[in-house]
PDB file of C-alpha atoms in Angstrom:
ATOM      1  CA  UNK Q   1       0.000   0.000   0.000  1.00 45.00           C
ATOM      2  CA  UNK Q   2       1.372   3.614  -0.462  1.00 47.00           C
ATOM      3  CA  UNK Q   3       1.829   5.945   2.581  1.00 47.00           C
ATOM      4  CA  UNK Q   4       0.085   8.404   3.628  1.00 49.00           C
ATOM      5  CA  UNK Q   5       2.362  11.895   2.241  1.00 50.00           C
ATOM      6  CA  UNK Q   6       2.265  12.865   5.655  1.00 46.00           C
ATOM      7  CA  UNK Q   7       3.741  10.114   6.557  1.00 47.00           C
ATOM      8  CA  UNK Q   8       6.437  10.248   3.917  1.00 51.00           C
ATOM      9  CA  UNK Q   9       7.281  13.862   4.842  1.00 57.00           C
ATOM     10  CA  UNK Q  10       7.898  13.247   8.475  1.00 52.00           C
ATOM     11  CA  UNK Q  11      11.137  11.243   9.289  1.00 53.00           C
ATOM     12  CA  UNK Q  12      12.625  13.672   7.128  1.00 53.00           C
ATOM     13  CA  UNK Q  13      11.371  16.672   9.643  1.00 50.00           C
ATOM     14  CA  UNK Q  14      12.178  14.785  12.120  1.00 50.00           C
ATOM     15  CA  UNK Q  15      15.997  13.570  11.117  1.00 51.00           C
ATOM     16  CA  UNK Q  16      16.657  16.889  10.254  1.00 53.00           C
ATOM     17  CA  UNK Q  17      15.576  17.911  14.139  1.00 51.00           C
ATOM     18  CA  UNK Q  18      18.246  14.835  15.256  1.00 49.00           C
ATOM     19  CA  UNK Q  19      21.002  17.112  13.789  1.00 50.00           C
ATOM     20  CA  UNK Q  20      19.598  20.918  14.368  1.00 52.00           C
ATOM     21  CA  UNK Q  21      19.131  19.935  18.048  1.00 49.00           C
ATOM     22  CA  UNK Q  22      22.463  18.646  19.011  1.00 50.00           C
ATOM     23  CA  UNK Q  23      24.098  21.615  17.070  1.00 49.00           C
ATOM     24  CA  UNK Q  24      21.787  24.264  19.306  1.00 48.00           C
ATOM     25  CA  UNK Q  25      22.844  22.575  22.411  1.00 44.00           C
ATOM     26  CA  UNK Q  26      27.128  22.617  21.266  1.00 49.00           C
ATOM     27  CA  UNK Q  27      26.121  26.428  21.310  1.00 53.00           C
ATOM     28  CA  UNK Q  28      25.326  27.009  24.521  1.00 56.00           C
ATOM     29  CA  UNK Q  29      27.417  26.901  27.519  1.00 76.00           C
ATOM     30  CA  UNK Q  30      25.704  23.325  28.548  1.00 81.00           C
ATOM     31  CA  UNK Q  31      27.886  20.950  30.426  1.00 91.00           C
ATOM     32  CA  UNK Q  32      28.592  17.278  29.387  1.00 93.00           C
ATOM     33  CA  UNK Q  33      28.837  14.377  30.895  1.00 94.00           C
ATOM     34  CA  UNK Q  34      30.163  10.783  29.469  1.00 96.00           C
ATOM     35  CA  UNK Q  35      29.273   7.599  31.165  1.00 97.00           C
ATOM     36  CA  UNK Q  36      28.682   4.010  30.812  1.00 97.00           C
ATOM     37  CA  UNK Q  37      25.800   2.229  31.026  1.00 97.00           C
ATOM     38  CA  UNK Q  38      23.931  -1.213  30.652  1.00 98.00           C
ATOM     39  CA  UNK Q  39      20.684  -1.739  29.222  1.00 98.00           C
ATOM     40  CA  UNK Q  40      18.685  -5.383  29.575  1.00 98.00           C
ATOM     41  CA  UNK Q  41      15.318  -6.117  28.064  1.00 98.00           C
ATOM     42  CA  UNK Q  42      12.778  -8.164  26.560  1.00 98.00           C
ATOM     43  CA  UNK Q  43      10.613  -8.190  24.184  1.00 98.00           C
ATOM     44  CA  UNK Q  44       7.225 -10.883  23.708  1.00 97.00           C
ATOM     45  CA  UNK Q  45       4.711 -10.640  20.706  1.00 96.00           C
ATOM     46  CA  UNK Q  46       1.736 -13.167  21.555  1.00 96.00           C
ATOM     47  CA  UNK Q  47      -0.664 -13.118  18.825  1.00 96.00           C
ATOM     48  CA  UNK Q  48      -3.895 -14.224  20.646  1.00 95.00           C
ATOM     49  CA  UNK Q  49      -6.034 -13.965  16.921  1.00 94.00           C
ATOM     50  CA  UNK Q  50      -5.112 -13.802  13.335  1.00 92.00           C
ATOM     51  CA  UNK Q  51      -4.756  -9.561  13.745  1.00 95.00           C
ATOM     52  CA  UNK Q  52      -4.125  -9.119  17.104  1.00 97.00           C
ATOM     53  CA  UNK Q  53      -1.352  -9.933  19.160  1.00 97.00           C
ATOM     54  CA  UNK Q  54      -0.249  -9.279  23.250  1.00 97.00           C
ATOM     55  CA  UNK Q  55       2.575  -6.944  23.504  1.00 95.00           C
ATOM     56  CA  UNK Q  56       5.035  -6.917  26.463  1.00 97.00           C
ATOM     57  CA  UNK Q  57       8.368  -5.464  26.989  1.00 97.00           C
ATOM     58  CA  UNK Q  58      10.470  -4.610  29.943  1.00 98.00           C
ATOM     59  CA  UNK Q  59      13.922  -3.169  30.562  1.00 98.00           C
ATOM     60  CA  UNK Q  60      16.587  -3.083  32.945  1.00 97.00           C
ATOM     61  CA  UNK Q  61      18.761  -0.454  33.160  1.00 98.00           C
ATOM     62  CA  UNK Q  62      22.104   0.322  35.112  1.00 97.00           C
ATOM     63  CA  UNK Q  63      24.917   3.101  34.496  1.00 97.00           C
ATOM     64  CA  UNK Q  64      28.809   2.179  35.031  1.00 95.00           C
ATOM     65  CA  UNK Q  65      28.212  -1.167  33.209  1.00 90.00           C
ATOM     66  CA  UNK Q  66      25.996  -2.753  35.371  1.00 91.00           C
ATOM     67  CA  UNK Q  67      27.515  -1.470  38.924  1.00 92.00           C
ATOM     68  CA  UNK Q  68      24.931   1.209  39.718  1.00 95.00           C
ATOM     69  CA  UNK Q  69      21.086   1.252  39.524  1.00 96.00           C
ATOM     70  CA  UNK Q  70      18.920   3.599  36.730  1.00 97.00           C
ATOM     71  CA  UNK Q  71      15.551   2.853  35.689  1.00 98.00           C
ATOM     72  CA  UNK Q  72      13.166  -0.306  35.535  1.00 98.00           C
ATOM     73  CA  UNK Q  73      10.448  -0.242  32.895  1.00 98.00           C
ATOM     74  CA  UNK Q  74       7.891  -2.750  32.652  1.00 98.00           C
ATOM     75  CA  UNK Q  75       5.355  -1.466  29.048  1.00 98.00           C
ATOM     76  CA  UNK Q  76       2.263  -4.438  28.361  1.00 98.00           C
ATOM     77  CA  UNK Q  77       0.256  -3.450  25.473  1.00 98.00           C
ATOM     78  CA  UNK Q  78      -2.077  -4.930  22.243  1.00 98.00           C
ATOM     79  CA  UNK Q  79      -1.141  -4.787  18.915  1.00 98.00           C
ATOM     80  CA  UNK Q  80      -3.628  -5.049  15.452  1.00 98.00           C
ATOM     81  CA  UNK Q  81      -2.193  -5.420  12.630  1.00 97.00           C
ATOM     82  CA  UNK Q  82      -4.411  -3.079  10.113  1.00 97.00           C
ATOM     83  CA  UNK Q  83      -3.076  -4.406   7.235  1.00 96.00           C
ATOM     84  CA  UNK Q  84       0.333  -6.347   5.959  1.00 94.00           C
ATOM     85  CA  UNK Q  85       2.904  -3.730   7.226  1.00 96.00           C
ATOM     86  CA  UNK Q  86       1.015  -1.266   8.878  1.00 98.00           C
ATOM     87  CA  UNK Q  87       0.323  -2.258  12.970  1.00 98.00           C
ATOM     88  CA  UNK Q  88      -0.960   0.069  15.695  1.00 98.00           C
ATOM     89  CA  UNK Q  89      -0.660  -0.784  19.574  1.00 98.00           C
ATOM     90  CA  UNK Q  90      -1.482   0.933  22.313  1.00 98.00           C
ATOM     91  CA  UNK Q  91      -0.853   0.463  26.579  1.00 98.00           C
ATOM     92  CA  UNK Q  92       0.023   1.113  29.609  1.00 98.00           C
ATOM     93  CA  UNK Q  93       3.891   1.213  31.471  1.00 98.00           C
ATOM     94  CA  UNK Q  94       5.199   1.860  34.930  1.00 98.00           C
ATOM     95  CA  UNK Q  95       9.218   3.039  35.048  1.00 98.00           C
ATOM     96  CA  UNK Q  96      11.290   3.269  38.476  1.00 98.00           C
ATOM     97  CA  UNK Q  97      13.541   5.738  38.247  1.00 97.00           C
ATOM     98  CA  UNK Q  98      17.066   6.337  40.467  1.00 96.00           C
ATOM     99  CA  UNK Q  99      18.925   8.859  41.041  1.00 95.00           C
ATOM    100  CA  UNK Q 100      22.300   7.988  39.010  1.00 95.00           C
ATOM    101  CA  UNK Q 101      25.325   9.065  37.248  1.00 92.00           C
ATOM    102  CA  UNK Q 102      26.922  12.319  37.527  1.00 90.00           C
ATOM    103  CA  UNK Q 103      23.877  14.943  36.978  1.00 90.00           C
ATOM    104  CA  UNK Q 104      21.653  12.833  39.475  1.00 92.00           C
ATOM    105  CA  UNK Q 105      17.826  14.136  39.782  1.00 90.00           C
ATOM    106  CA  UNK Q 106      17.531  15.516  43.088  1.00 90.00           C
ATOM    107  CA  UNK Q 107      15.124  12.106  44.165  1.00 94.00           C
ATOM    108  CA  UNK Q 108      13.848   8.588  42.968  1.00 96.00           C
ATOM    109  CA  UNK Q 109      10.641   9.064  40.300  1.00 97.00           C
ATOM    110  CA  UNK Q 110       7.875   6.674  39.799  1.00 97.00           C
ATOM    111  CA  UNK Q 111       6.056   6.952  36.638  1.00 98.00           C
ATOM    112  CA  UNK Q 112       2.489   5.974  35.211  1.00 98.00           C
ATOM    113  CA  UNK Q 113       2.020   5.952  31.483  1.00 98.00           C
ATOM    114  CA  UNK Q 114      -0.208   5.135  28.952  1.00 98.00           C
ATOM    115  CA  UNK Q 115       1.303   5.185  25.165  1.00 98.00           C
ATOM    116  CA  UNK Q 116      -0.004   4.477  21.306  1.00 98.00           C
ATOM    117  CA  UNK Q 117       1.987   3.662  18.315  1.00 98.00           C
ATOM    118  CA  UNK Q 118       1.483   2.446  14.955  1.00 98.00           C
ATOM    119  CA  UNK Q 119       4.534   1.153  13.145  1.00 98.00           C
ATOM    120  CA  UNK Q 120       5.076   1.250   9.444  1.00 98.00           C
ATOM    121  CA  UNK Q 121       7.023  -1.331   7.572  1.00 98.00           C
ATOM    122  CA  UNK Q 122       8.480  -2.373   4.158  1.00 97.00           C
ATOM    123  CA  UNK Q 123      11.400  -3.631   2.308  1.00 96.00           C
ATOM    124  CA  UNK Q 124      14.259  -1.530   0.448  1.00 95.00           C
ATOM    125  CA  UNK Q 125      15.405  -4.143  -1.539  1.00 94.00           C
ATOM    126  CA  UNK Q 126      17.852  -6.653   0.733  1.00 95.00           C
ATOM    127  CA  UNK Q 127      17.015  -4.402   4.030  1.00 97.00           C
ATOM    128  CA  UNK Q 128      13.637  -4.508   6.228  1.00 97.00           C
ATOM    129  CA  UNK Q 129      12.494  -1.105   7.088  1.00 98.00           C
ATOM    130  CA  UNK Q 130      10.187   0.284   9.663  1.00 98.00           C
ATOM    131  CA  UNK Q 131       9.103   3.715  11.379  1.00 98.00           C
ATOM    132  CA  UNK Q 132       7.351   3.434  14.693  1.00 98.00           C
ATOM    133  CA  UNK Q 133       5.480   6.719  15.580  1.00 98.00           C
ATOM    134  CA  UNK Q 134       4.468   6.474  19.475  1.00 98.00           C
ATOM    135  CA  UNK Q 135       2.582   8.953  21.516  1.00 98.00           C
ATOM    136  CA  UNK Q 136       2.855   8.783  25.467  1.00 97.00           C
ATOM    137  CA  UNK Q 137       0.882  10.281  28.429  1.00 97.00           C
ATOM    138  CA  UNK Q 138       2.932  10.573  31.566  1.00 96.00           C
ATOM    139  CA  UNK Q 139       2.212  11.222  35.149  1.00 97.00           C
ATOM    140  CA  UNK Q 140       5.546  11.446  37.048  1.00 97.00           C
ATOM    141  CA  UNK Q 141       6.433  11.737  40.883  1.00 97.00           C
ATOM    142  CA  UNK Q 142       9.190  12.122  42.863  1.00 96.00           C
ATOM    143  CA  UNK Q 143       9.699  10.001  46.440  1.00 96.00           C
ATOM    144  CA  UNK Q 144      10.522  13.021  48.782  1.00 94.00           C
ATOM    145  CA  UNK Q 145      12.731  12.247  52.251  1.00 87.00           C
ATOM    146  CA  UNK Q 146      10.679  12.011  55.214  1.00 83.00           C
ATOM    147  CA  UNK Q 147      12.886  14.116  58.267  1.00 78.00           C
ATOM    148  CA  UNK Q 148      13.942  11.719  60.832  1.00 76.00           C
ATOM    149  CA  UNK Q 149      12.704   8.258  58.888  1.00 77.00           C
ATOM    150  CA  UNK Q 150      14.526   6.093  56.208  1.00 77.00           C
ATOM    151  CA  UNK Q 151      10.490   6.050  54.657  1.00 82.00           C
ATOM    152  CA  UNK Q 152       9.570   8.428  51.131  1.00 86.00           C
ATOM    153  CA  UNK Q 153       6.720   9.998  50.579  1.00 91.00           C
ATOM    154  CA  UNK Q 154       5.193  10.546  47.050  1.00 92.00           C
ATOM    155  CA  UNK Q 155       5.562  14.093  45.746  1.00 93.00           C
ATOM    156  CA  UNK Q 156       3.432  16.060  43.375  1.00 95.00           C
ATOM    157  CA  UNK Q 157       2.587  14.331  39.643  1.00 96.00           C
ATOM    158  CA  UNK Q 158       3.170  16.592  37.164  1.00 94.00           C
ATOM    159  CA  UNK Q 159       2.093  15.533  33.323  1.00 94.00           C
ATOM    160  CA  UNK Q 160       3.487  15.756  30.265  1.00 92.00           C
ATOM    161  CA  UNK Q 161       2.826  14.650  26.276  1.00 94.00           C
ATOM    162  CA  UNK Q 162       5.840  13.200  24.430  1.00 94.00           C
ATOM    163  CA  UNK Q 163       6.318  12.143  21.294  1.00 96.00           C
ATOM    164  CA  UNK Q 164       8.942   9.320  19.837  1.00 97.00           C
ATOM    165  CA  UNK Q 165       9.856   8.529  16.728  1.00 97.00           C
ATOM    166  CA  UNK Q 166      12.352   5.372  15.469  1.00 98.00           C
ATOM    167  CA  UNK Q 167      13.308   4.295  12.093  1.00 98.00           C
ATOM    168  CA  UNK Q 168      15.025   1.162  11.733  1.00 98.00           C
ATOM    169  CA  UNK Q 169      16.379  -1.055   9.324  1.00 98.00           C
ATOM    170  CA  UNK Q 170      17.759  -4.277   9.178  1.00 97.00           C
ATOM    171  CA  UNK Q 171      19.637  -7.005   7.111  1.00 97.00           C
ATOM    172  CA  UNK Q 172      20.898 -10.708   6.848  1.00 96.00           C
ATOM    173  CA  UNK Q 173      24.776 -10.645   7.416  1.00 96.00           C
ATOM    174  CA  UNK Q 174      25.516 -12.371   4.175  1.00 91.00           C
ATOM    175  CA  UNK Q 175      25.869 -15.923   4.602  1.00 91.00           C
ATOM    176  CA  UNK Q 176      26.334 -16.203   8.699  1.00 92.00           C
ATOM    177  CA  UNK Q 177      23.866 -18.537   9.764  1.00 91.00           C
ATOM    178  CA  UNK Q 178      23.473 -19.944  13.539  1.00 91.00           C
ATOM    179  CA  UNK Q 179      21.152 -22.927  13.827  1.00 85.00           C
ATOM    180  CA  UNK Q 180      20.869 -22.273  10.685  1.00 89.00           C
ATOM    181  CA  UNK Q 181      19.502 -19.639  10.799  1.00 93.00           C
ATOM    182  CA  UNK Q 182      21.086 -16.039   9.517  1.00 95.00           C
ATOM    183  CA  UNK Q 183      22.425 -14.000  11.824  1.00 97.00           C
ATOM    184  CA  UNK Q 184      20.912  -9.682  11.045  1.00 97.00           C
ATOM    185  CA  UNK Q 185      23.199  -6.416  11.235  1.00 98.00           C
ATOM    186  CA  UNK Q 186      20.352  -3.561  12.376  1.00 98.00           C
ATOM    187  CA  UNK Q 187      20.814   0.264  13.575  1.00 98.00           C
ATOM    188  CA  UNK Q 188      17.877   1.895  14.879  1.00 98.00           C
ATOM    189  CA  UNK Q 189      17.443   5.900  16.021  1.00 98.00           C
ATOM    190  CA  UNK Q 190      15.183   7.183  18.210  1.00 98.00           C
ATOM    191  CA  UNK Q 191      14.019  10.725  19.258  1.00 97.00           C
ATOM    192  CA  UNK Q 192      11.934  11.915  21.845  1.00 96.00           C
ATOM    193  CA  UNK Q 193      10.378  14.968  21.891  1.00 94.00           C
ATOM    194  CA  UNK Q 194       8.794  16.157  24.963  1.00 91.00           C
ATOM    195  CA  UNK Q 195       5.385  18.062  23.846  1.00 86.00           C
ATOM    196  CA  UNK Q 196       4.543  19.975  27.508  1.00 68.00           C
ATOM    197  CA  UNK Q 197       5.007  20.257  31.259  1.00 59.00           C
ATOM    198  CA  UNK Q 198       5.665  22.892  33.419  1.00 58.00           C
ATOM    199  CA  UNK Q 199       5.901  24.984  30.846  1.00 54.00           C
ATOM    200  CA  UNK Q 200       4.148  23.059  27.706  1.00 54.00           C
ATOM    201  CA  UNK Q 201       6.722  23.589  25.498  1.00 59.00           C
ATOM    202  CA  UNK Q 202       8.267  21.223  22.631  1.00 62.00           C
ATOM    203  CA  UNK Q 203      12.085  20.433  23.157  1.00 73.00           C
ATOM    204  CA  UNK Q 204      14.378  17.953  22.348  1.00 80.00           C
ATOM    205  CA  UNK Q 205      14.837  15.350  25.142  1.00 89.00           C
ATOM    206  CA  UNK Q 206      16.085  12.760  24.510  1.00 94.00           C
ATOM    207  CA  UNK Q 207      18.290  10.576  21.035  1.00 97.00           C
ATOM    208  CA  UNK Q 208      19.222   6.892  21.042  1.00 97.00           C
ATOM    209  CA  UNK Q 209      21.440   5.857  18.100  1.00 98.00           C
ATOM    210  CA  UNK Q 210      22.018   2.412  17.886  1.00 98.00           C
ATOM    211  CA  UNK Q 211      23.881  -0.531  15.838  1.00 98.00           C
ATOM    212  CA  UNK Q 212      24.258  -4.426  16.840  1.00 98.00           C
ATOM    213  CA  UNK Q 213      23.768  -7.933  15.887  1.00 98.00           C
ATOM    214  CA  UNK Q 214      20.681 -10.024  15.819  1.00 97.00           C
ATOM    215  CA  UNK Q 215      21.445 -13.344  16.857  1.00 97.00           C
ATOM    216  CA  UNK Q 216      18.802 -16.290  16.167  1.00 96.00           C
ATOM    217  CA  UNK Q 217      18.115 -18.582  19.566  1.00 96.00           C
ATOM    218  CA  UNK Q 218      15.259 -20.638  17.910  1.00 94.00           C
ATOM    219  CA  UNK Q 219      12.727 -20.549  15.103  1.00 93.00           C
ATOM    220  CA  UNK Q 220      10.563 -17.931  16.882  1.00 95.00           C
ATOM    221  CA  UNK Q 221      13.638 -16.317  19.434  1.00 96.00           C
ATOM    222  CA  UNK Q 222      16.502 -13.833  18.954  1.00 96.00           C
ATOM    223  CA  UNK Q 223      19.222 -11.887  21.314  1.00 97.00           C
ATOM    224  CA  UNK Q 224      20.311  -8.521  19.726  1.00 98.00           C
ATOM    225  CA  UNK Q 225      23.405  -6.968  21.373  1.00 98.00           C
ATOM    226  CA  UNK Q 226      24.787  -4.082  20.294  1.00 98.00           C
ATOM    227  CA  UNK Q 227      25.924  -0.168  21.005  1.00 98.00           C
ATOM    228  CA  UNK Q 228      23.743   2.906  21.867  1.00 98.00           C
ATOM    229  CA  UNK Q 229      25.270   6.268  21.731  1.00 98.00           C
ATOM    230  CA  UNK Q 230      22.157   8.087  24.210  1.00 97.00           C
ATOM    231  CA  UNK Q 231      21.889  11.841  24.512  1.00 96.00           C
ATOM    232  CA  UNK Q 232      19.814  13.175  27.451  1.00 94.00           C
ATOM    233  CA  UNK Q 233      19.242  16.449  27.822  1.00 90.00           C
ATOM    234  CA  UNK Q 234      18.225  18.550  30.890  1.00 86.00           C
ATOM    235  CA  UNK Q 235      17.219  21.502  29.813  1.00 79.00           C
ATOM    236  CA  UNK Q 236      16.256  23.704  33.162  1.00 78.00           C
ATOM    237  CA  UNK Q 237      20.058  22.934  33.982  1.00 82.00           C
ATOM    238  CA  UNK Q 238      21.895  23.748  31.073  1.00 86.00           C
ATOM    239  CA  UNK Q 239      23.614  19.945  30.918  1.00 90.00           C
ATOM    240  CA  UNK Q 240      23.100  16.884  29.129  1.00 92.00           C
ATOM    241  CA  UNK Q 241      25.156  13.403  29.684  1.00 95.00           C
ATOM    242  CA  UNK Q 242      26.015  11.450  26.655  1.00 96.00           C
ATOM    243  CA  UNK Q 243      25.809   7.583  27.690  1.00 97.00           C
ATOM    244  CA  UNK Q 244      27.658   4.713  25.962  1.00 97.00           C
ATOM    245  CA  UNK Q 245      25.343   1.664  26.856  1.00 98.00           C
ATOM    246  CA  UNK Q 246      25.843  -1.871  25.950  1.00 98.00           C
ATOM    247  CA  UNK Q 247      22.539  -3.105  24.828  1.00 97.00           C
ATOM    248  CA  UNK Q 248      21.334  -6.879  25.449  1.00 98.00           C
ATOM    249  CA  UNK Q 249      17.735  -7.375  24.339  1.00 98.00           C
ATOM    250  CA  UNK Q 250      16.134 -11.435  23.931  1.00 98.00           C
ATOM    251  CA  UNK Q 251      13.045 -10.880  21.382  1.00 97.00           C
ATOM    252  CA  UNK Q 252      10.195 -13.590  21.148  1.00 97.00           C
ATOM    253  CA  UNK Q 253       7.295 -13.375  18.534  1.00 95.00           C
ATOM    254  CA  UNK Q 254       4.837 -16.260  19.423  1.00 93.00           C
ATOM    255  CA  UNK Q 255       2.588 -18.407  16.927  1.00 89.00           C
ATOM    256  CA  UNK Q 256      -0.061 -17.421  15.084  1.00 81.00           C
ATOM    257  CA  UNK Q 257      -3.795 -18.196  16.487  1.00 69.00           C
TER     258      UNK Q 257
END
């Protein structure tokens, strides 16, 4: 099926924002930080009919390789497929956030979220192709000291819109098999684009740029491990930390109903 124009016009706005944004922050007087970090998750596609299909993914995240605690995410969702490469999905997720790394937020967050998405996909001759498009709702608070006791208490929710966007393609590595099965170069990028809070504006927040191998477990199982370059900015204190994270992700896509 052809796209939508609209849809054909917008990675390009939106890859062109992945290089304006990192060139307005490099002309400010922001500070930098570089660090190391490890990212674990999964990811489960369980069709439960012919179109539609349980979604659930989770990650595990820690900064200095493992050594320190970041963030837990845990994102269950539905899928429908509306037609042979076009899917939308939509859920809930709740993320556990620490305090880490050298520009530490001042407490521990917990965050409720609700998110939709509809994924685009095709092939470019040897490469698969796809642009996800999600849209998340998110109440955050932070878990404030309580004087004299070792306890928290939650802290205001504020809410804000945010937008993501990731294209990502994908390819057999010529003849490497495992099991028989071919082993898959991929590099994915991902922006996300705060739309409001405090003061409901749109920035930049957030790119993950990233390149690995897919590695094939079984007929329906893979592990992908690879390298993501993430840039986090933070705005409302002119800084932003640059992490180099070793990604480890096992991906399951269950049988058809």
């Amino acid at each position: 099926m052809s796209l939508n124009p609209l849809f054909r016009r917008l990675p390009a706005l939106i890859a062109a924002a992945v290089f304006v944004a990192p060139a307005i922050g490099q002309a400010q007087p922001w500070i930098t930080r570089h660090q190391d970090a490890l990212w674990v998750g999964t990811f489960v596609e369980q069709p439960i009919s012919k179109r539609t299909a349980l979604w659930f993914d989770g990650s595990w995240r820690r900064m200095d390789l493992g050594e320190e605690p970041q963030q837990l995410l845990l994102r269950p969702g539905v899928q429908l497929t509306l037609t042979p490469g076009v899917r939308v999905a939509a859920g809930y997720a709740w993320i556990a956030t620490q305090p880490y790394g050298s520009l530490p937020i001042a407490n521990p967050t917990r965050e409720h979220r609700t998110w939709q998405q509809i994924t685009l996909s095709h092939k470019a001759g040897q490469f698969a192709v796809s642009h996800r498009y999600r849209l998340e709702q998110r109440w955050t608070y932070p878990l404030l000291s309580v004087a004299g006791s070792d306890e928290r208490d939650e802290g205001p929710t504020t809410y804000q819109n945010r937008l993501r966007y990731m294209p990502r393609v994908q390819a057999n590595l010529g003849s490497a098999k495992l099991h028989g099965r071919p082993l898959i170069g991929f590099a994915w990028d991902e922006l996300l684009m705060p739309l409001g809070g405090p003061n409901q504006s749109f920035t930049i927040g957030q790119n993950r740029a990233t390149a690995g191998i897919g590695i094939p477990l079984s007929a329906r199982a893979r592990t992908e491990v690879g390298y993501m370059n993430l840039y986090n900015a933070f705005a409302a204190r002119r800084a932003n930390e640059v992490n180099h994270t070793l990604w480890v992700s096992w991906h399951y896509t269950g049988a058809a109903k």
